[in-house]
Amino acid sequence: MQPSAIKYEPYTPYLNGTSPTPPLAGIGEIRVPVESDLDIVAARQRGRALAARLGFSSSDATMVATAISELARNIVLYATRGEICFCLESHGDDPILVITASDEGDGIGDVRQALQDGYSTSGRLGVGLPGVKRLMDEFEISSTVGRGTVVVVKKWKQ
Amino acid sequence: MRGPTSALQEQFTKALETHLTQGGEAALLSAYELGRTVLNERLGVLDVATLLHEALVAACQRRPRESVRTVQAAAGFVLECLCSFEMAHRAVREANTALRGLNELLEEQTRRISHELHDEAGQLLASVYLALDDVARDLPAPAAARLQSVKTLLDKVEGELRRLSHELRPTILDDLGLMAALDFLAQGVSARTGLWVKIEGPRDDRFPSPIETVLYRIVQEALTNVGKHAQASAVTVVVRREPRRVCCSIRDDGIGFDPGTARSTSGGIGLIGIRERLVPLGGALSIDAAPGRGTELRVTIPGL
């Protein structure tokens, strides 16, 4: 598995507290750089706002926020910097929120092991990646040692 | 498991207060992180409920006229605190499904081995008998008589093979159902151990295949336990169909045991095995036993 190319866009202040609400159709991609705990908050905020605009239930929106937390936290902990990217897909009339977390960190040597419960190099319980997989409807990961990791998750509107 | 500390309670109360007064994603993230901390510290979902409840009571006490609005505003906070437990909950459900699949796979393999033992090995033995008869015809009488003793040994091998095959997976369980299979099992156990085994239940009834398999295995394990440890003379096995569940009890008149200490002795391993078999079907085991008063195992399996 080869990770798709990772591009870093120059940082733009998406969230200054008064950012315009994103239009629903054709939002293209919304990118949130992730380097610090503050960025985790920003990414969650953006994801939650999108989920709300798509009409997700509050529990589904919470699961989206949780997935973002775990993915962004992995970036901060293991890769120091990366980004969370949002875009929309649809299945008939049903919107699908697509969240891509990518970094140019060391990569994961054993992806299968990283998806097992209880595996975590930081000593936490393995809620991380396997937990995200269970909260989302679709989950894909590709990682190359020395080049980085890309995780794509999708949440369908119920 | 110890309960949450007062320091943790203070963190919950403070975080909720921040959420209520300032709102925003940072407060929600700290709610999520608090829930995750609780999970990591091996506290339970009831502990989070308690922590949340206490925090909410404190928040309402601070705003006696706005309790309803306070509770409403806490909704997102509550969801965030519980979301890591949702992940853990989903993990358990997934593991349970995997366990059930594994049990079915094991049962299927056992079935295959059992049938191959019975059919393939049985066929081979039959050809050996024919070949021996053939040889016997060409031999003088004394040598033929010695061949007869070989055939007697072969009879024993055939009997052992058949017993092994049936115990691995009685074809009768698939063909005629649980009650017939239990009757067959009881005959075997009686013949081997001298235990008097009585089987009661709805002879004409069939249960879903996974339930029949698990109950058969449990009774098999229980009878083995009785034979090994109970010093009993009689066992009664009762299978009962109840609304939405199957119950099965296995009662003996042996020396009994103290259920409190069985865990640490080898006698407990059989009981652990029985419990493990019940987990994927959502079944339960209760034990009624005391030294000198015999033992009764009661198994219930839902889902009819």
Short mmCIF file of N, CA and C in Angstrom, two decimals, chain B residues 108-235:
data_model
loop_
_atom_site.label_atom_id
_atom_site.label_comp_id
_atom_site.label_asym_id
_atom_site.label_seq_id
_atom_site.Cartn_x
_atom_site.Cartn_y
_atom_site.Cartn_z
N GLU B 108 -17.45 -27.04 13.86
CA GLU B 108 -17.46 -27.55 12.49
C GLU B 108 -16.27 -28.47 12.24
N GLN B 109 -15.10 -28.06 12.76
CA GLN B 109 -13.91 -28.89 12.59
C GLN B 109 -14.05 -30.20 13.33
N THR B 110 -14.61 -30.11 14.55
CA THR B 110 -14.81 -31.32 15.33
C THR B 110 -15.74 -32.27 14.58
N ARG B 111 -16.80 -31.69 13.99
CA ARG B 111 -17.76 -32.48 13.25
C ARG B 111 -17.06 -33.22 12.08
N ARG B 112 -16.19 -32.47 11.40
CA ARG B 112 -15.49 -33.05 10.25
C ARG B 112 -14.57 -34.20 10.69
N ILE B 113 -13.79 -33.94 11.75
CA ILE B 113 -12.88 -34.98 12.23
C ILE B 113 -13.65 -36.20 12.68
N SER B 114 -14.76 -35.94 13.37
CA SER B 114 -15.57 -37.03 13.88
C SER B 114 -16.11 -37.89 12.74
N HIS B 115 -16.63 -37.21 11.70
CA HIS B 115 -17.19 -37.97 10.58
C HIS B 115 -16.10 -38.72 9.83
N GLU B 116 -14.92 -38.12 9.73
CA GLU B 116 -13.85 -38.81 9.02
C GLU B 116 -13.37 -40.03 9.78
N LEU B 117 -13.29 -39.87 11.12
CA LEU B 117 -12.93 -41.02 11.95
C LEU B 117 -13.91 -42.14 11.71
N HIS B 118 -15.18 -41.80 11.72
CA HIS B 118 -16.24 -42.79 11.62
C HIS B 118 -16.24 -43.43 10.23
N ASP B 119 -16.26 -42.58 9.20
CA ASP B 119 -16.43 -43.09 7.85
C ASP B 119 -15.14 -43.67 7.28
N GLU B 120 -14.09 -42.84 7.25
CA GLU B 120 -12.84 -43.27 6.60
C GLU B 120 -12.19 -44.42 7.36
N ALA B 121 -12.00 -44.19 8.67
CA ALA B 121 -11.33 -45.23 9.45
C ALA B 121 -12.19 -46.49 9.49
N GLY B 122 -13.51 -46.32 9.54
CA GLY B 122 -14.43 -47.46 9.55
C GLY B 122 -14.29 -48.27 8.27
N GLN B 123 -14.23 -47.58 7.14
CA GLN B 123 -14.05 -48.23 5.83
C GLN B 123 -12.77 -49.06 5.80
N LEU B 124 -11.69 -48.41 6.27
CA LEU B 124 -10.39 -49.09 6.26
C LEU B 124 -10.45 -50.36 7.10
N LEU B 125 -11.06 -50.25 8.27
CA LEU B 125 -11.16 -51.42 9.16
C LEU B 125 -11.93 -52.54 8.47
N ALA B 126 -13.00 -52.16 7.78
CA ALA B 126 -13.81 -53.18 7.09
C ALA B 126 -12.94 -53.92 6.07
N SER B 127 -12.08 -53.16 5.34
CA SER B 127 -11.21 -53.84 4.37
C SER B 127 -10.20 -54.74 5.07
N VAL B 128 -9.72 -54.32 6.25
CA VAL B 128 -8.78 -55.16 6.99
C VAL B 128 -9.45 -56.49 7.39
N TYR B 129 -10.72 -56.40 7.83
CA TYR B 129 -11.46 -57.62 8.19
C TYR B 129 -11.52 -58.57 7.00
N LEU B 130 -11.87 -58.02 5.82
CA LEU B 130 -11.98 -58.85 4.62
C LEU B 130 -10.65 -59.51 4.28
N ALA B 131 -9.57 -58.70 4.37
CA ALA B 131 -8.25 -59.23 4.05
C ALA B 131 -7.86 -60.34 5.02
N LEU B 132 -8.20 -60.16 6.29
CA LEU B 132 -7.89 -61.19 7.30
C LEU B 132 -8.63 -62.48 7.00
N ASP B 133 -9.92 -62.37 6.63
CA ASP B 133 -10.70 -63.56 6.28
C ASP B 133 -10.03 -64.31 5.13
N ASP B 134 -9.57 -63.49 4.17
CA ASP B 134 -8.91 -64.04 3.00
C ASP B 134 -7.67 -64.85 3.39
N VAL B 135 -6.85 -64.23 4.24
CA VAL B 135 -5.63 -64.89 4.71
C VAL B 135 -5.98 -66.15 5.50
N ALA B 136 -7.02 -66.05 6.35
CA ALA B 136 -7.40 -67.17 7.22
C ALA B 136 -7.74 -68.41 6.40
N ARG B 137 -8.40 -68.17 5.24
CA ARG B 137 -8.79 -69.31 4.40
C ARG B 137 -7.58 -70.10 3.91
N ASP B 138 -6.46 -69.42 3.66
CA ASP B 138 -5.28 -70.07 3.10
C ASP B 138 -4.37 -70.64 4.18
N LEU B 139 -4.70 -70.44 5.44
CA LEU B 139 -3.80 -70.88 6.52
C LEU B 139 -4.31 -72.17 7.15
N PRO B 140 -3.36 -72.96 7.70
CA PRO B 140 -3.80 -74.14 8.47
C PRO B 140 -4.54 -73.69 9.73
N ALA B 141 -5.36 -74.58 10.27
CA ALA B 141 -6.28 -74.24 11.36
C ALA B 141 -5.63 -73.53 12.56
N PRO B 142 -4.47 -74.01 13.10
CA PRO B 142 -3.93 -73.32 14.30
C PRO B 142 -3.60 -71.85 14.03
N ALA B 143 -3.04 -71.58 12.84
CA ALA B 143 -2.70 -70.18 12.51
C ALA B 143 -3.97 -69.36 12.36
N ALA B 144 -5.01 -69.95 11.77
CA ALA B 144 -6.28 -69.24 11.61
C ALA B 144 -6.86 -68.86 12.97
N ALA B 145 -6.69 -69.76 13.95
CA ALA B 145 -7.21 -69.48 15.29
C ALA B 145 -6.48 -68.28 15.89
N ARG B 146 -5.16 -68.18 15.61
CA ARG B 146 -4.41 -67.02 16.13
C ARG B 146 -4.89 -65.74 15.46
N LEU B 147 -5.29 -65.87 14.20
CA LEU B 147 -5.84 -64.68 13.52
C LEU B 147 -7.12 -64.21 14.20
N GLN B 148 -7.85 -65.18 14.77
CA GLN B 148 -9.12 -64.81 15.44
C GLN B 148 -8.85 -63.83 16.60
N SER B 149 -7.73 -64.06 17.30
CA SER B 149 -7.42 -63.14 18.42
C SER B 149 -7.08 -61.75 17.89
N VAL B 150 -6.47 -61.70 16.69
CA VAL B 150 -6.22 -60.39 16.07
C VAL B 150 -7.54 -59.70 15.78
N LYS B 151 -8.52 -60.49 15.30
CA LYS B 151 -9.82 -59.90 14.99
C LYS B 151 -10.53 -59.39 16.24
N THR B 152 -10.33 -60.10 17.35
CA THR B 152 -10.93 -59.63 18.61
C THR B 152 -10.35 -58.25 18.99
N LEU B 153 -9.02 -58.14 18.81
CA LEU B 153 -8.39 -56.84 19.09
C LEU B 153 -8.93 -55.76 18.16
N LEU B 154 -9.08 -56.12 16.88
CA LEU B 154 -9.61 -55.17 15.91
C LEU B 154 -11.02 -54.71 16.29
N ASP B 155 -11.81 -55.65 16.84
CA ASP B 155 -13.15 -55.28 17.30
C ASP B 155 -13.06 -54.17 18.34
N LYS B 156 -12.09 -54.35 19.22
CA LYS B 156 -11.91 -53.33 20.27
C LYS B 156 -11.54 -51.98 19.66
N VAL B 157 -10.60 -52.03 18.68
CA VAL B 157 -10.21 -50.79 18.01
C VAL B 157 -11.42 -50.13 17.37
N GLU B 158 -12.24 -50.93 16.72
CA GLU B 158 -13.42 -50.39 16.06
C GLU B 158 -14.37 -49.75 17.08
N GLY B 159 -14.54 -50.44 18.20
CA GLY B 159 -15.42 -49.91 19.25
C GLY B 159 -14.89 -48.58 19.78
N GLU B 160 -13.58 -48.52 20.02
CA GLU B 160 -12.95 -47.28 20.51
C GLU B 160 -13.13 -46.14 19.51
N LEU B 161 -12.89 -46.47 18.23
CA LEU B 161 -13.02 -45.47 17.17
C LEU B 161 -14.43 -44.91 17.14
N ARG B 162 -15.40 -45.81 17.24
CA ARG B 162 -16.79 -45.38 17.17
C ARG B 162 -17.11 -44.49 18.37
N ARG B 163 -16.63 -44.92 19.55
CA ARG B 163 -16.88 -44.13 20.76
C ARG B 163 -16.27 -42.73 20.63
N LEU B 164 -15.02 -42.70 20.18
CA LEU B 164 -14.30 -41.44 20.03
C LEU B 164 -15.04 -40.53 19.06
N SER B 165 -15.44 -41.11 17.93
CA SER B 165 -16.13 -40.34 16.91
C SER B 165 -17.43 -39.76 17.45
N HIS B 166 -18.17 -40.58 18.19
CA HIS B 166 -19.45 -40.10 18.73
C HIS B 166 -19.26 -39.06 19.81
N GLU B 167 -18.20 -39.25 20.60
CA GLU B 167 -18.00 -38.26 21.66
C GLU B 167 -17.51 -36.95 21.11
N LEU B 168 -16.72 -37.00 20.04
CA LEU B 168 -16.29 -35.76 19.41
C LEU B 168 -17.50 -34.98 18.93
N ARG B 169 -18.37 -35.67 18.25
CA ARG B 169 -19.54 -35.00 17.70
C ARG B 169 -20.55 -36.08 17.32
N PRO B 170 -21.50 -36.37 18.21
CA PRO B 170 -22.43 -37.44 17.88
C PRO B 170 -23.27 -37.05 16.66
N THR B 171 -23.28 -37.90 15.64
CA THR B 171 -24.10 -37.62 14.45
C THR B 171 -25.56 -37.51 14.87
N ILE B 172 -25.87 -38.21 15.93
CA ILE B 172 -27.23 -38.23 16.44
C ILE B 172 -27.70 -36.80 16.81
N LEU B 173 -26.72 -35.96 17.25
CA LEU B 173 -27.07 -34.58 17.62
C LEU B 173 -27.56 -33.82 16.39
N ASP B 174 -26.89 -34.02 15.27
CA ASP B 174 -27.34 -33.37 14.04
C ASP B 174 -28.61 -34.01 13.49
N ASP B 175 -28.68 -35.35 13.58
CA ASP B 175 -29.78 -36.04 12.92
C ASP B 175 -31.05 -36.06 13.75
N LEU B 176 -30.91 -36.36 15.05
CA LEU B 176 -32.12 -36.57 15.86
C LEU B 176 -32.31 -35.53 16.95
N GLY B 177 -31.29 -34.70 17.18
CA GLY B 177 -31.49 -33.60 18.12
C GLY B 177 -30.91 -33.83 19.49
N LEU B 178 -31.04 -32.81 20.33
CA LEU B 178 -30.40 -32.76 21.64
C LEU B 178 -30.82 -33.91 22.54
N MET B 179 -32.14 -34.14 22.65
CA MET B 179 -32.60 -35.12 23.63
C MET B 179 -32.07 -36.52 23.31
N ALA B 180 -32.13 -36.88 22.01
CA ALA B 180 -31.63 -38.20 21.61
C ALA B 180 -30.13 -38.29 21.88
N ALA B 181 -29.41 -37.19 21.62
CA ALA B 181 -27.97 -37.19 21.84
C ALA B 181 -27.66 -37.31 23.33
N LEU B 182 -28.47 -36.65 24.18
CA LEU B 182 -28.25 -36.74 25.63
C LEU B 182 -28.53 -38.16 26.12
N ASP B 183 -29.57 -38.80 25.57
CA ASP B 183 -29.85 -40.20 25.93
C ASP B 183 -28.64 -41.07 25.62
N PHE B 184 -28.10 -40.85 24.42
CA PHE B 184 -26.96 -41.63 23.97
C PHE B 184 -25.75 -41.40 24.88
N LEU B 185 -25.53 -40.11 25.21
CA LEU B 185 -24.43 -39.74 26.10
C LEU B 185 -24.60 -40.41 27.46
N ALA B 186 -25.84 -40.37 27.98
CA ALA B 186 -26.12 -40.93 29.30
C ALA B 186 -25.82 -42.43 29.32
N GLN B 187 -26.21 -43.13 28.25
CA GLN B 187 -25.93 -44.57 28.18
C GLN B 187 -24.43 -44.83 28.27
N GLY B 188 -23.66 -44.04 27.50
CA GLY B 188 -22.21 -44.20 27.49
C GLY B 188 -21.62 -43.96 28.86
N VAL B 189 -22.04 -42.86 29.50
CA VAL B 189 -21.51 -42.51 30.82
C VAL B 189 -21.88 -43.59 31.84
N SER B 190 -23.14 -44.06 31.80
CA SER B 190 -23.57 -45.11 32.73
C SER B 190 -22.73 -46.35 32.55
N ALA B 191 -22.53 -46.73 31.29
CA ALA B 191 -21.78 -47.96 31.02
C ALA B 191 -20.34 -47.83 31.52
N ARG B 192 -19.76 -46.65 31.34
CA ARG B 192 -18.36 -46.47 31.72
C ARG B 192 -18.16 -46.29 33.21
N THR B 193 -19.08 -45.55 33.87
CA THR B 193 -18.81 -45.13 35.25
C THR B 193 -19.73 -45.78 36.27
N GLY B 194 -20.82 -46.39 35.82
CA GLY B 194 -21.77 -46.97 36.77
C GLY B 194 -22.72 -45.94 37.36
N LEU B 195 -22.58 -44.67 36.95
CA LEU B 195 -23.52 -43.63 37.40
C LEU B 195 -24.90 -43.91 36.82
N TRP B 196 -25.91 -43.65 37.62
CA TRP B 196 -27.27 -43.77 37.09
C TRP B 196 -27.66 -42.39 36.55
N VAL B 197 -27.86 -42.28 35.24
CA VAL B 197 -28.13 -40.97 34.63
C VAL B 197 -29.53 -40.95 34.06
N LYS B 198 -30.32 -39.96 34.50
CA LYS B 198 -31.68 -39.85 34.01
C LYS B 198 -31.81 -38.57 33.19
N ILE B 199 -32.36 -38.68 32.00
CA ILE B 199 -32.53 -37.52 31.12
C ILE B 199 -34.02 -37.21 30.98
N GLU B 200 -34.41 -35.97 31.30
CA GLU B 200 -35.81 -35.57 31.12
C GLU B 200 -35.87 -34.36 30.21
N GLY B 201 -36.90 -34.33 29.38
CA GLY B 201 -37.04 -33.16 28.50
C GLY B 201 -37.99 -33.43 27.36
N PRO B 202 -38.25 -32.40 26.55
CA PRO B 202 -39.21 -32.53 25.45
C PRO B 202 -38.59 -33.33 24.29
N ARG B 203 -38.94 -34.62 24.22
CA ARG B 203 -38.29 -35.53 23.26
C ARG B 203 -38.56 -35.14 21.80
N ASP B 204 -39.70 -34.51 21.55
CA ASP B 204 -40.04 -34.24 20.14
C ASP B 204 -39.59 -32.85 19.70
N ASP B 205 -38.94 -32.13 20.63
CA ASP B 205 -38.62 -30.73 20.36
C ASP B 205 -37.21 -30.61 19.78
N ARG B 206 -37.02 -29.67 18.84
CA ARG B 206 -35.66 -29.33 18.41
C ARG B 206 -35.39 -27.87 18.77
N PHE B 207 -34.17 -27.57 19.15
CA PHE B 207 -33.77 -26.18 19.44
C PHE B 207 -32.82 -25.73 18.34
N PRO B 208 -32.58 -24.40 18.24
CA PRO B 208 -31.62 -23.93 17.25
C PRO B 208 -30.28 -24.65 17.44
N SER B 209 -29.62 -24.95 16.32
CA SER B 209 -28.42 -25.79 16.36
C SER B 209 -27.34 -25.29 17.33
N PRO B 210 -27.02 -23.97 17.37
CA PRO B 210 -25.97 -23.53 18.31
C PRO B 210 -26.34 -23.83 19.76
N ILE B 211 -27.64 -23.72 20.08
CA ILE B 211 -28.08 -23.98 21.46
C ILE B 211 -27.96 -25.46 21.76
N GLU B 212 -28.37 -26.32 20.81
CA GLU B 212 -28.27 -27.77 21.03
C GLU B 212 -26.81 -28.17 21.25
N THR B 213 -25.92 -27.61 20.43
CA THR B 213 -24.51 -27.96 20.55
C THR B 213 -23.97 -27.56 21.91
N VAL B 214 -24.25 -26.31 22.30
CA VAL B 214 -23.71 -25.81 23.57
C VAL B 214 -24.28 -26.61 24.75
N LEU B 215 -25.58 -26.89 24.73
CA LEU B 215 -26.17 -27.65 25.84
C LEU B 215 -25.58 -29.06 25.90
N TYR B 216 -25.39 -29.67 24.74
CA TYR B 216 -24.79 -31.01 24.72
C TYR B 216 -23.40 -30.98 25.34
N ARG B 217 -22.60 -29.99 24.93
CA ARG B 217 -21.23 -29.88 25.45
C ARG B 217 -21.23 -29.60 26.95
N ILE B 218 -22.17 -28.80 27.40
CA ILE B 218 -22.23 -28.46 28.83
C ILE B 218 -22.60 -29.70 29.65
N VAL B 219 -23.61 -30.44 29.19
CA VAL B 219 -24.00 -31.65 29.91
C VAL B 219 -22.84 -32.65 29.90
N GLN B 220 -22.17 -32.76 28.76
CA GLN B 220 -21.01 -33.65 28.65
C GLN B 220 -19.95 -33.28 29.69
N GLU B 221 -19.64 -31.98 29.76
CA GLU B 221 -18.64 -31.48 30.70
C GLU B 221 -19.11 -31.72 32.14
N ALA B 222 -20.40 -31.44 32.39
CA ALA B 222 -20.93 -31.59 33.75
C ALA B 222 -20.88 -33.05 34.18
N LEU B 223 -21.24 -33.97 33.29
CA LEU B 223 -21.23 -35.39 33.64
C LEU B 223 -19.79 -35.85 33.89
N THR B 224 -18.85 -35.34 33.11
CA THR B 224 -17.44 -35.66 33.35
C THR B 224 -17.02 -35.19 34.74
N ASN B 225 -17.44 -33.96 35.10
CA ASN B 225 -17.13 -33.42 36.43
C ASN B 225 -17.71 -34.30 37.53
N VAL B 226 -18.99 -34.70 37.34
CA VAL B 226 -19.65 -35.53 38.35
C VAL B 226 -18.87 -36.83 38.51
N GLY B 227 -18.52 -37.45 37.37
CA GLY B 227 -17.77 -38.71 37.41
C GLY B 227 -16.43 -38.56 38.12
N LYS B 228 -15.77 -37.41 37.90
CA LYS B 228 -14.43 -37.21 38.46
C LYS B 228 -14.45 -36.84 39.94
N HIS B 229 -15.38 -35.93 40.31
CA HIS B 229 -15.25 -35.31 41.63
C HIS B 229 -16.39 -35.60 42.61
N ALA B 230 -17.60 -35.92 42.10
CA ALA B 230 -18.77 -35.81 42.99
C ALA B 230 -18.99 -37.02 43.87
N GLN B 231 -18.42 -38.17 43.51
CA GLN B 231 -18.72 -39.44 44.22
C GLN B 231 -20.22 -39.64 44.31
N ALA B 232 -20.92 -39.40 43.23
CA ALA B 232 -22.38 -39.49 43.22
C ALA B 232 -22.80 -40.86 42.73
N SER B 233 -24.05 -41.23 43.02
CA SER B 233 -24.56 -42.48 42.46
C SER B 233 -25.60 -42.18 41.38
N ALA B 234 -26.22 -41.00 41.41
CA ALA B 234 -27.25 -40.70 40.41
C ALA B 234 -27.17 -39.23 39.97
N VAL B 235 -27.48 -39.00 38.69
CA VAL B 235 -27.54 -37.64 38.14
C VAL B 235 -28.85 -37.50 37.37
#
